[in-house]
XYZ file of C-alpha atoms in Angstrom:
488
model
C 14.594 37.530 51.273
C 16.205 40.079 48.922
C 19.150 38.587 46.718
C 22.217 39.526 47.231
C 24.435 42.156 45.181
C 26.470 39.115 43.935
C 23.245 37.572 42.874
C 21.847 40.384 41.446
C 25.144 40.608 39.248
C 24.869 37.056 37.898
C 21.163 37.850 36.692
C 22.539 40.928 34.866
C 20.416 42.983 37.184
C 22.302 46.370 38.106
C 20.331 47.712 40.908
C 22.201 49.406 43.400
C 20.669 50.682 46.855
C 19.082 54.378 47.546
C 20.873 55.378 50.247
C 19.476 57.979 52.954
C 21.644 60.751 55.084
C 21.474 62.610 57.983
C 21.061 66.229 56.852
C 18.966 64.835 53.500
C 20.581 64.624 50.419
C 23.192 66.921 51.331
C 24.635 64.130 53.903
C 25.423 62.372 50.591
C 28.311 65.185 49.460
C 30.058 65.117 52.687
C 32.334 62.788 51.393
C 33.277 64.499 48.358
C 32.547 68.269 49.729
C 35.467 67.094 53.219
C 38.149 65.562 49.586
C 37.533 69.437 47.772
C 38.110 71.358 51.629
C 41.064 68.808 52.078
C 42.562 69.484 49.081
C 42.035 73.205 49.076
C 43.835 73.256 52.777
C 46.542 71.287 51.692
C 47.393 73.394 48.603
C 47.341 76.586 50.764
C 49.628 74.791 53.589
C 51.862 73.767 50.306
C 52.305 70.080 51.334
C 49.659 69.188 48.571
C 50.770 65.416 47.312
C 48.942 62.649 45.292
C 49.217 60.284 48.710
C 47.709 63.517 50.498
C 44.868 63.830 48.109
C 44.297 60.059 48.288
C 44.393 60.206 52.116
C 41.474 63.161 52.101
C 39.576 61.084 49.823
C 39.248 58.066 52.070
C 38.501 60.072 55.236
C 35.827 61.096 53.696
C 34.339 58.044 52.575
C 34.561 57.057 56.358
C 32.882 60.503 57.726
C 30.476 59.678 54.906
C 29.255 56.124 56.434
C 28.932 57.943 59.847
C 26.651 60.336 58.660
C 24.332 57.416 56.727
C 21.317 56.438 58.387
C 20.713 53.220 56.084
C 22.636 50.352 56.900
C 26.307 50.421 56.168
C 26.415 47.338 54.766
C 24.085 49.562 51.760
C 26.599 52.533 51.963
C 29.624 50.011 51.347
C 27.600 48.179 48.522
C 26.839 51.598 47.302
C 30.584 52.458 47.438
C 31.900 49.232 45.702
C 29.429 49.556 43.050
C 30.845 52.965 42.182
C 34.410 51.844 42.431
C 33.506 49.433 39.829
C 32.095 51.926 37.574
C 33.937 51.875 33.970
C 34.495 55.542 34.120
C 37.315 55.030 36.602
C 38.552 51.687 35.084
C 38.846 52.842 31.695
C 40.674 56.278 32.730
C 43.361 54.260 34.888
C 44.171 51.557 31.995
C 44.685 54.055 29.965
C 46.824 56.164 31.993
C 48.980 53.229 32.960
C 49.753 52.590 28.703
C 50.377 56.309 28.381
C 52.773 56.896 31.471
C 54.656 53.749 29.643
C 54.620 55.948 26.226
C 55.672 59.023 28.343
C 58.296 57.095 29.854
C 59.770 55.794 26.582
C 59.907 58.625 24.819
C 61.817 60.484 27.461
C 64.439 57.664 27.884
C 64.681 57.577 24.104
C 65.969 61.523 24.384
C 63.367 62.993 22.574
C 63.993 65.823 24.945
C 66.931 66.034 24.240
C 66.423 65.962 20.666
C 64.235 68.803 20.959
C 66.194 70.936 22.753
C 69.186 70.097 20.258
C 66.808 72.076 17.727
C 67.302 74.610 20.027
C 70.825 75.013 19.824
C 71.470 75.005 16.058
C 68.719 77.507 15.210
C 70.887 80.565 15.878
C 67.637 82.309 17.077
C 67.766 85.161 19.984
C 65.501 87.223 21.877
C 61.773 86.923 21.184
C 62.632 84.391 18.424
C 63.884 81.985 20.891
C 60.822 82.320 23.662
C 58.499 81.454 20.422
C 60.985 78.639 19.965
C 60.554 77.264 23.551
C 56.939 77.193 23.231
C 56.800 75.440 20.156
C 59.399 73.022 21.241
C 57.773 72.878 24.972
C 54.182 72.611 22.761
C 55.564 69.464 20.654
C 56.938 67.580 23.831
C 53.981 67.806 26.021
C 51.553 66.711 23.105
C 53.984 64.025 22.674
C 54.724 62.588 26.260
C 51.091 63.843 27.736
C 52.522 65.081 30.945
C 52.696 69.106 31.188
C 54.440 68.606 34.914
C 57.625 67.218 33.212
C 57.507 69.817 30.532
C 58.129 72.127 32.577
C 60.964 70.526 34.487
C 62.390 69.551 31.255
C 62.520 73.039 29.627
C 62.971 75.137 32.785
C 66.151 72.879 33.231
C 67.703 73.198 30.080
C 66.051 75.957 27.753
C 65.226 78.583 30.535
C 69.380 79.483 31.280
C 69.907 79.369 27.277
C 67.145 81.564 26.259
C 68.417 83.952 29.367
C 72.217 83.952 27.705
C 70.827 84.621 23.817
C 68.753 88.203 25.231
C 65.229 86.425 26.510
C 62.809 88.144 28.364
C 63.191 86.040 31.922
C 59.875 86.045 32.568
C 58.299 85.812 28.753
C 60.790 83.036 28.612
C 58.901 81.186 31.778
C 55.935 81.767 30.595
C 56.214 80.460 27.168
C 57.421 76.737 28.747
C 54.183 76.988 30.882
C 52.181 77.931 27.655
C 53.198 75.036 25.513
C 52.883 72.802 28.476
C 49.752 73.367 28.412
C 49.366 73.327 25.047
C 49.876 69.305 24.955
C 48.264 68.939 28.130
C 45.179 69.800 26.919
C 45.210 68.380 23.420
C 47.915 65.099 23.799
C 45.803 62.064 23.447
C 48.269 60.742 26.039
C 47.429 63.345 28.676
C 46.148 62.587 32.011
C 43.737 65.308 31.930
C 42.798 64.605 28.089
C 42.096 60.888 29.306
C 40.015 61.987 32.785
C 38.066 64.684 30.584
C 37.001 61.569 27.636
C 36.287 59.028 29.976
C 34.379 60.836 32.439
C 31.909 62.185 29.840
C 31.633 58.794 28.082
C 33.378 60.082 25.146
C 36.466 58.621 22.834
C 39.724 60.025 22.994
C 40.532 59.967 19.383
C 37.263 61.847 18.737
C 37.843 64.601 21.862
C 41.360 65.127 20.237
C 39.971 66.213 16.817
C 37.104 67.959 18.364
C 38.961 70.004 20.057
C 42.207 70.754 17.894
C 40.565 73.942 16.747
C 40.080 75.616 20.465
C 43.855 74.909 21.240
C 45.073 76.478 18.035
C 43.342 79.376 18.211
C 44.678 79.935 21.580
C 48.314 78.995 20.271
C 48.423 80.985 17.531
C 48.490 84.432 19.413
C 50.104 83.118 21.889
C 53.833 82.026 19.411
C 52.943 85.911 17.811
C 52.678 87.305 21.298
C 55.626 85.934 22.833
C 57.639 86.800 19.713
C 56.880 90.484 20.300
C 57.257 90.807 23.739
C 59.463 87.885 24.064
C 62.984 90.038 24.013
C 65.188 91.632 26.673
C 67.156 94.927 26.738
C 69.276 93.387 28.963
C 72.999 92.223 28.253
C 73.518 88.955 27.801
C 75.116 87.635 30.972
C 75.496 83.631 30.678
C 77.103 82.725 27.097
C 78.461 79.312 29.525
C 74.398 78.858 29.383
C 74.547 77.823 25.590
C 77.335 75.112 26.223
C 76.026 73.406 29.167
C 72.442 72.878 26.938
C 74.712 71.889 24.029
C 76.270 69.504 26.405
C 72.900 68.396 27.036
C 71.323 67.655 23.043
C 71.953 64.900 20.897
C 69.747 65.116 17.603
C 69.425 61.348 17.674
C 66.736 61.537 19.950
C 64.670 63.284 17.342
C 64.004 59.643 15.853
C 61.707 58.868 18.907
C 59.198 61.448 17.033
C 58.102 58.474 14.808
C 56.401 56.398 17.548
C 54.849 59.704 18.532
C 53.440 60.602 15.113
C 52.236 56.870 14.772
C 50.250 57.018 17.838
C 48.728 60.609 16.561
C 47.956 59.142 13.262
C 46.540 56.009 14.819
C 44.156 57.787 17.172
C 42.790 60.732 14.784
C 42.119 57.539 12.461
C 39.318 56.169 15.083
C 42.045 53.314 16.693
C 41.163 52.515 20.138
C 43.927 54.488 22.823
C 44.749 51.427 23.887
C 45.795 50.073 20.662
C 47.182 53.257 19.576
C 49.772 53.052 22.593
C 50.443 49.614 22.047
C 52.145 49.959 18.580
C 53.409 53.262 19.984
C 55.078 51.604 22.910
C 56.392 48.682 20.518
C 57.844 51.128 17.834
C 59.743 53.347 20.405
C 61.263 50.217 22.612
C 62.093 48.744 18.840
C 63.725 51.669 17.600
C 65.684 52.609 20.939
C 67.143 48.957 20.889
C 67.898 49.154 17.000
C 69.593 52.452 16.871
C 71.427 52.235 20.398
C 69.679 54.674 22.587
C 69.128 52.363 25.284
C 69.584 48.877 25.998
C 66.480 46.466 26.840
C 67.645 46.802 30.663
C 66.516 50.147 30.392
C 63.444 49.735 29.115
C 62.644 46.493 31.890
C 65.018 45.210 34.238
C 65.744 44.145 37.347
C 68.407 46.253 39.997
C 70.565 44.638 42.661
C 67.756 44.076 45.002
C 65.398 42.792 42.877
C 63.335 45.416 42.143
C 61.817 45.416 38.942
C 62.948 49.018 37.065
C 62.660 50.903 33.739
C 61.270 53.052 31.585
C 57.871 50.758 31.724
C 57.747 50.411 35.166
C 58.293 54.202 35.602
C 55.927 54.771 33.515
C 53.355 52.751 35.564
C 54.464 53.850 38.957
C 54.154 57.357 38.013
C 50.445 56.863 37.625
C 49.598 54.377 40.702
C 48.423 57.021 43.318
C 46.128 58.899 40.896
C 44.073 55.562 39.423
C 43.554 55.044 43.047
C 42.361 58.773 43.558
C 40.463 58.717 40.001
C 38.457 55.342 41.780
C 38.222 57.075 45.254
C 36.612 59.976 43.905
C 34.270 58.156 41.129
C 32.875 56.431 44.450
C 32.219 59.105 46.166
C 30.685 61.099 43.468
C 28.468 58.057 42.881
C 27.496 57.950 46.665
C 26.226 61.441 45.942
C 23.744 59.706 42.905
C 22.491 57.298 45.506
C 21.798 59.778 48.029
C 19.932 62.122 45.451
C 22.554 65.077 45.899
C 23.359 65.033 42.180
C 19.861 65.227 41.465
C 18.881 68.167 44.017
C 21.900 70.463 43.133
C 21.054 69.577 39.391
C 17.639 71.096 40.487
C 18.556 74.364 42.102
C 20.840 74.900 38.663
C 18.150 74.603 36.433
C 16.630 77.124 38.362
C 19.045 79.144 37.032
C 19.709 77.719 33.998
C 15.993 77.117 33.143
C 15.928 75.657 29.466
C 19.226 77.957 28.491
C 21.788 75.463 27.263
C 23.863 78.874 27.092
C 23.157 79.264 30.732
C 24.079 75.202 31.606
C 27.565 76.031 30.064
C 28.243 78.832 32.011
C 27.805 76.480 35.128
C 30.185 73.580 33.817
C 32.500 76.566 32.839
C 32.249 78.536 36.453
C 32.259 75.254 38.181
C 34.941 73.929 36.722
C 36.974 77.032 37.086
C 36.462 77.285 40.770
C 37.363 73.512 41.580
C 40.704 74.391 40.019
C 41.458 77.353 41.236
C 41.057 76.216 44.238
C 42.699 72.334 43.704
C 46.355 72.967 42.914
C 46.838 69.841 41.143
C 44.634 69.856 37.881
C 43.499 66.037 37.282
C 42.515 65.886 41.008
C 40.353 69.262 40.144
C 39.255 67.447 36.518
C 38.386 64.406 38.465
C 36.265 66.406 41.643
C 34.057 68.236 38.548
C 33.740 65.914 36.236
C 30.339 64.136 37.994
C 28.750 67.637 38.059
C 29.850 68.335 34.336
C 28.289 64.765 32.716
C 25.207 65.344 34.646
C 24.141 68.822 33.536
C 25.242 68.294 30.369
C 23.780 64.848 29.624
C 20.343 66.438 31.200
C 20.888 69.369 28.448
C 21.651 67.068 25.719
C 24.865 68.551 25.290
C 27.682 65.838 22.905
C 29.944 63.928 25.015
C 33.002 65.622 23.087
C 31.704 69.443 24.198
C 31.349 68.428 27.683
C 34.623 66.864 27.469
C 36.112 69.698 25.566
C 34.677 72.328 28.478
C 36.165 70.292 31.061
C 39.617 70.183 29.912
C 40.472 73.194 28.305
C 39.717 75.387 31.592
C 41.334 72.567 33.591
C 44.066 72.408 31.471
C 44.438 76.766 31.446
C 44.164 77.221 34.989
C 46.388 74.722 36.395
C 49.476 76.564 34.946
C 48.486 80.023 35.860
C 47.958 80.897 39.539
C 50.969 81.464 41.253
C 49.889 78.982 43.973
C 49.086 76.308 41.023
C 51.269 72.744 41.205
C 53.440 73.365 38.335
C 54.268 77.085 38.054
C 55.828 76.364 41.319
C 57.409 73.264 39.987
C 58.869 75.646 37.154
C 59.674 78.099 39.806
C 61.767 75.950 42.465
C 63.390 74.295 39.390
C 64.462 77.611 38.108
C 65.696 78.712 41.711
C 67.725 75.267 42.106
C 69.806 76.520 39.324
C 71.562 79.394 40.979
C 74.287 77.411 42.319
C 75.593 76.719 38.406
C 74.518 79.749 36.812
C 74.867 82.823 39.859
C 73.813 84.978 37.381
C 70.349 83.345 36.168
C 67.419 85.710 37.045
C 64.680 84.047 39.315
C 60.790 84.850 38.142
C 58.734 84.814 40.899
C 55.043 82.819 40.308
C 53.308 85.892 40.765
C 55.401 87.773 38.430
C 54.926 85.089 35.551
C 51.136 84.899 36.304
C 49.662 87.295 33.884
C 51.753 86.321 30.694
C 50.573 82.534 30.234
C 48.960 83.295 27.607
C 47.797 79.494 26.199
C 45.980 79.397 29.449
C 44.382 82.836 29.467
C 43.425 82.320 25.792
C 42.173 79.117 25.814
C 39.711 79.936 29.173
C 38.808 83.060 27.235
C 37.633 80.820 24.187
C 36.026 78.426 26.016
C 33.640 81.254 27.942
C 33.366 83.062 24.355
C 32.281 79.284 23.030
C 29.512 79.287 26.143
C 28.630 82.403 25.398
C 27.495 82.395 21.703
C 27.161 78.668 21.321
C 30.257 78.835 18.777
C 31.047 74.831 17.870
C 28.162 73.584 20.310
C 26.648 70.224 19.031
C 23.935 67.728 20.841
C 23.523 64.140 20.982
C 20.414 62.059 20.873
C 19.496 59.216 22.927
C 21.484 57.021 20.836
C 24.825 59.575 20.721
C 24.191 60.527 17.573
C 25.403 64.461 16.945
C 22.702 66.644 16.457
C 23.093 70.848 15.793
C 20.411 71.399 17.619
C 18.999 70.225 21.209
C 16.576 66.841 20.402
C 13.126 68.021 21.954
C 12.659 63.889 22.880
């Protein structure tokens, strides 16, 4: 009698069950293949929603154990063992500390500390798009969350940069642009922490690694906005500069200390985890000390007993993607069981032969389909990231590249298409905004779409990087970083 997986477990064994399909090994990526056709649907019909994504992903685990001739007892042994898998344990942990971070920052006003900058720099026309990128750059590398940059900024800079002789749509592009700037490089990013933990790598060692792509990208990118950044136009909505001075308070600027601790921290090899925890203990301390919110706000209980706050915010904000990150992990390891990684791995090297130029090509095409295709870019992150570790662990290629590949065109193209999650976040916030400002001029996503130039930059780099091998490094079998491919 063959032991059981529980068994198994107890004797340290780790065997899991090959699983067989009908239709071969490609039975084995229906699961995944009917999540990706889901999600693409959804995002065209433009209901796409976390619970939507989640709901695609478990239809197709159940089409999946329909189409699985082995016993389905295997296929759900198969799927638990994959759910289990530290790649999607470690990625939701520490997206649960950061959304905490994210959330105490923002209740601390660091927004609104930021934007208070803003209003006392007496900068106009080009000079104040640069401005809202840097400023929209330093939030989103501080809170990790690009989708509430651009809420954030849209709200508040977008009407004042209008009044002071912006360009409208320079001016919408530059808050995309330095969301993505912290996007991609916050250590607190969802995309930053998906990217790490699905390739095995450290965040505090992703962050560094890739610090030079995003500032070559973000260097242009202030001096092009700065140019081009003006308008012609007369300035139509002076009320625009009281309503954000109404809206600052340069106190908040005090909640950049936990942010800079948690930076220093992690660039000094601390674990994320630990890193957040002093960062998350600094900010509540200093909020409470200097009166920007009272402990209620940080954990507390309303009149039906529902536990709120800045905390519990911060964890609820990230509940439906750690089940999607765990949903899709087990799927993508059905795919291992069944032998579809290992077939399409095949047909690539085909292709790809013993080029490691030619293997980054395919994490860099790949990736860039799944997201121009998946409107929301960790659910796009998540779908590649299987396909990513496994070429590039069979190519020898470090942890951090793979890592870096996999975020920086996630990270570009998820604020560039016009049918892309947050450009139309940035676009219905704008539009909201009519009723208080009639004469605020409404950029269309299609309009804004060639003039991100953060994304277009950093996508540029990273095909440029594939292309000559420009900061490429290897690992051996023991993760050690190599310059060139080990021959073992």
């Amino acid at each position: 009698m063959s032991s059981s997986p529980v068994t198994e477990a107890a004797q340290g064994e780790t065997r899991s069950p090959t699983l067989t399909f009908r239709f071969g090994v490609w039975g084995a990526a229906l699961p995944l293949l009917f999540f990706v056709v889901w999600a693409i649907t959804i995002s065209v019909l433009g209901f796409a929603t976390e619970i939507g994504l989640i709901m695609g992903a478990l239809f197709g685990l159940t089409i999946g154990l329909f189409f699985c001739k082995s016993r389905w007892h295997a296929y759900a042994e198969g799927l638990f063992s994959g759910l289990t898998q530290p790649i999607g344990v470690v990625a939701l942990i520490a997206w649960f500390y950061a959304g905490m971070f994210a959330q105490v920052l923002q209740t601390g006003g660091l927004v609104e500390g930021l934007i208070w900058l803003g209003s006392i720099s007496n900068t106009t026309g080009g000079l104040f798009v640069g401005l809202a990128f840097l400023l929209a750059a330093v939030f989103s590398s501080a809170v990790g969350t690009g989708y509430g940059t651009v809420v954030a900024f849209c709200t508040f800079l977008y009407p004042a940069g209008i009044a002071v002789g912006g360009d409208p749509v320079m001016l919408f592009a530059a808050i995309l642009s330095g969301a993505i700037f912290g996007d991609n490089l916050a250590p607190v990013s969802d995309t930053t922490i998906v990217s790490a933990t699905t390739q095995d790598a450290d965040v505090p060692g992703v962050v560094r690694s890739r610090f030079k792509y995003s500032i070559m990208a973000g260097i242009p990118t202030l001096i092009l906005l700065v140019l081009f950044g003006g308008s012609d136009a007369e300035l139509s909505g002076p009320e625009a500069l009281a309503a954000m001075q109404a809206n600052t308070d340069p106190q908040g600027l005090i909640m950049l200390a936990p942010f800079a601790l948690v930076l220093v921290l992690a660039l000094r090899g601390q674990h994320l985890l630990t890193s957040l925890t002093w960062g998350i203990l600094t900010g509540c301390a200093l909020m409470i000390a200097t009166g920007l919110a009272e402990p209620s706000e940080l954990l507390g209980v309303d009149a039906n007993g529902d536990m709120t706050g800045a905390l519990v915010r911060g964890v609820k904000g990230y509940l439906n993607m750690a089940v999607l990150i765990l949903l899709i992990v087990g799927a993508a390891h059905l795919m291992t069981l069944g032998g579809t990684m290992e077939r399409i791995t095949e047909l690539l090297m085909r292709w790809i032969k013993n080029s490691v130029r030619r293997a980054e090509l395919a994490i860099w095409g790949l990736v860039a389909a799944l997201n121009s295709a998946i409107t929301i870019n960790t659910a796009a992150e998540i779908a590649a990231a299987p396909f990513v570790r496994e070429l590039g662990t069979r190519y020898r290629i470090h942890r951090y590249r793979r890592a870096n590949m996999l975020d920086a065109v996630t990270s570009a193209l998820g604020y560039i298409f016009p049918w892309g999650a947050p450009v139309l976040l940035g676009w219905a916030t704008i539009s909201s905004m009519q009723d208080t400002y009639a004469w605020l001029p409404i950029v269309s996503p299609t309009s804004v779409f060639p003039f991100v130039f953060q994304g277009w930059l950093l996508l540029a780099i990273m095909l440029f990087a594939a292309i000559t091998g420009w900061g490429r490094t290897f690992e051996d079998k023991d993760g050690n970083v190599m310059t060139k491919r080990p021959t073992d």
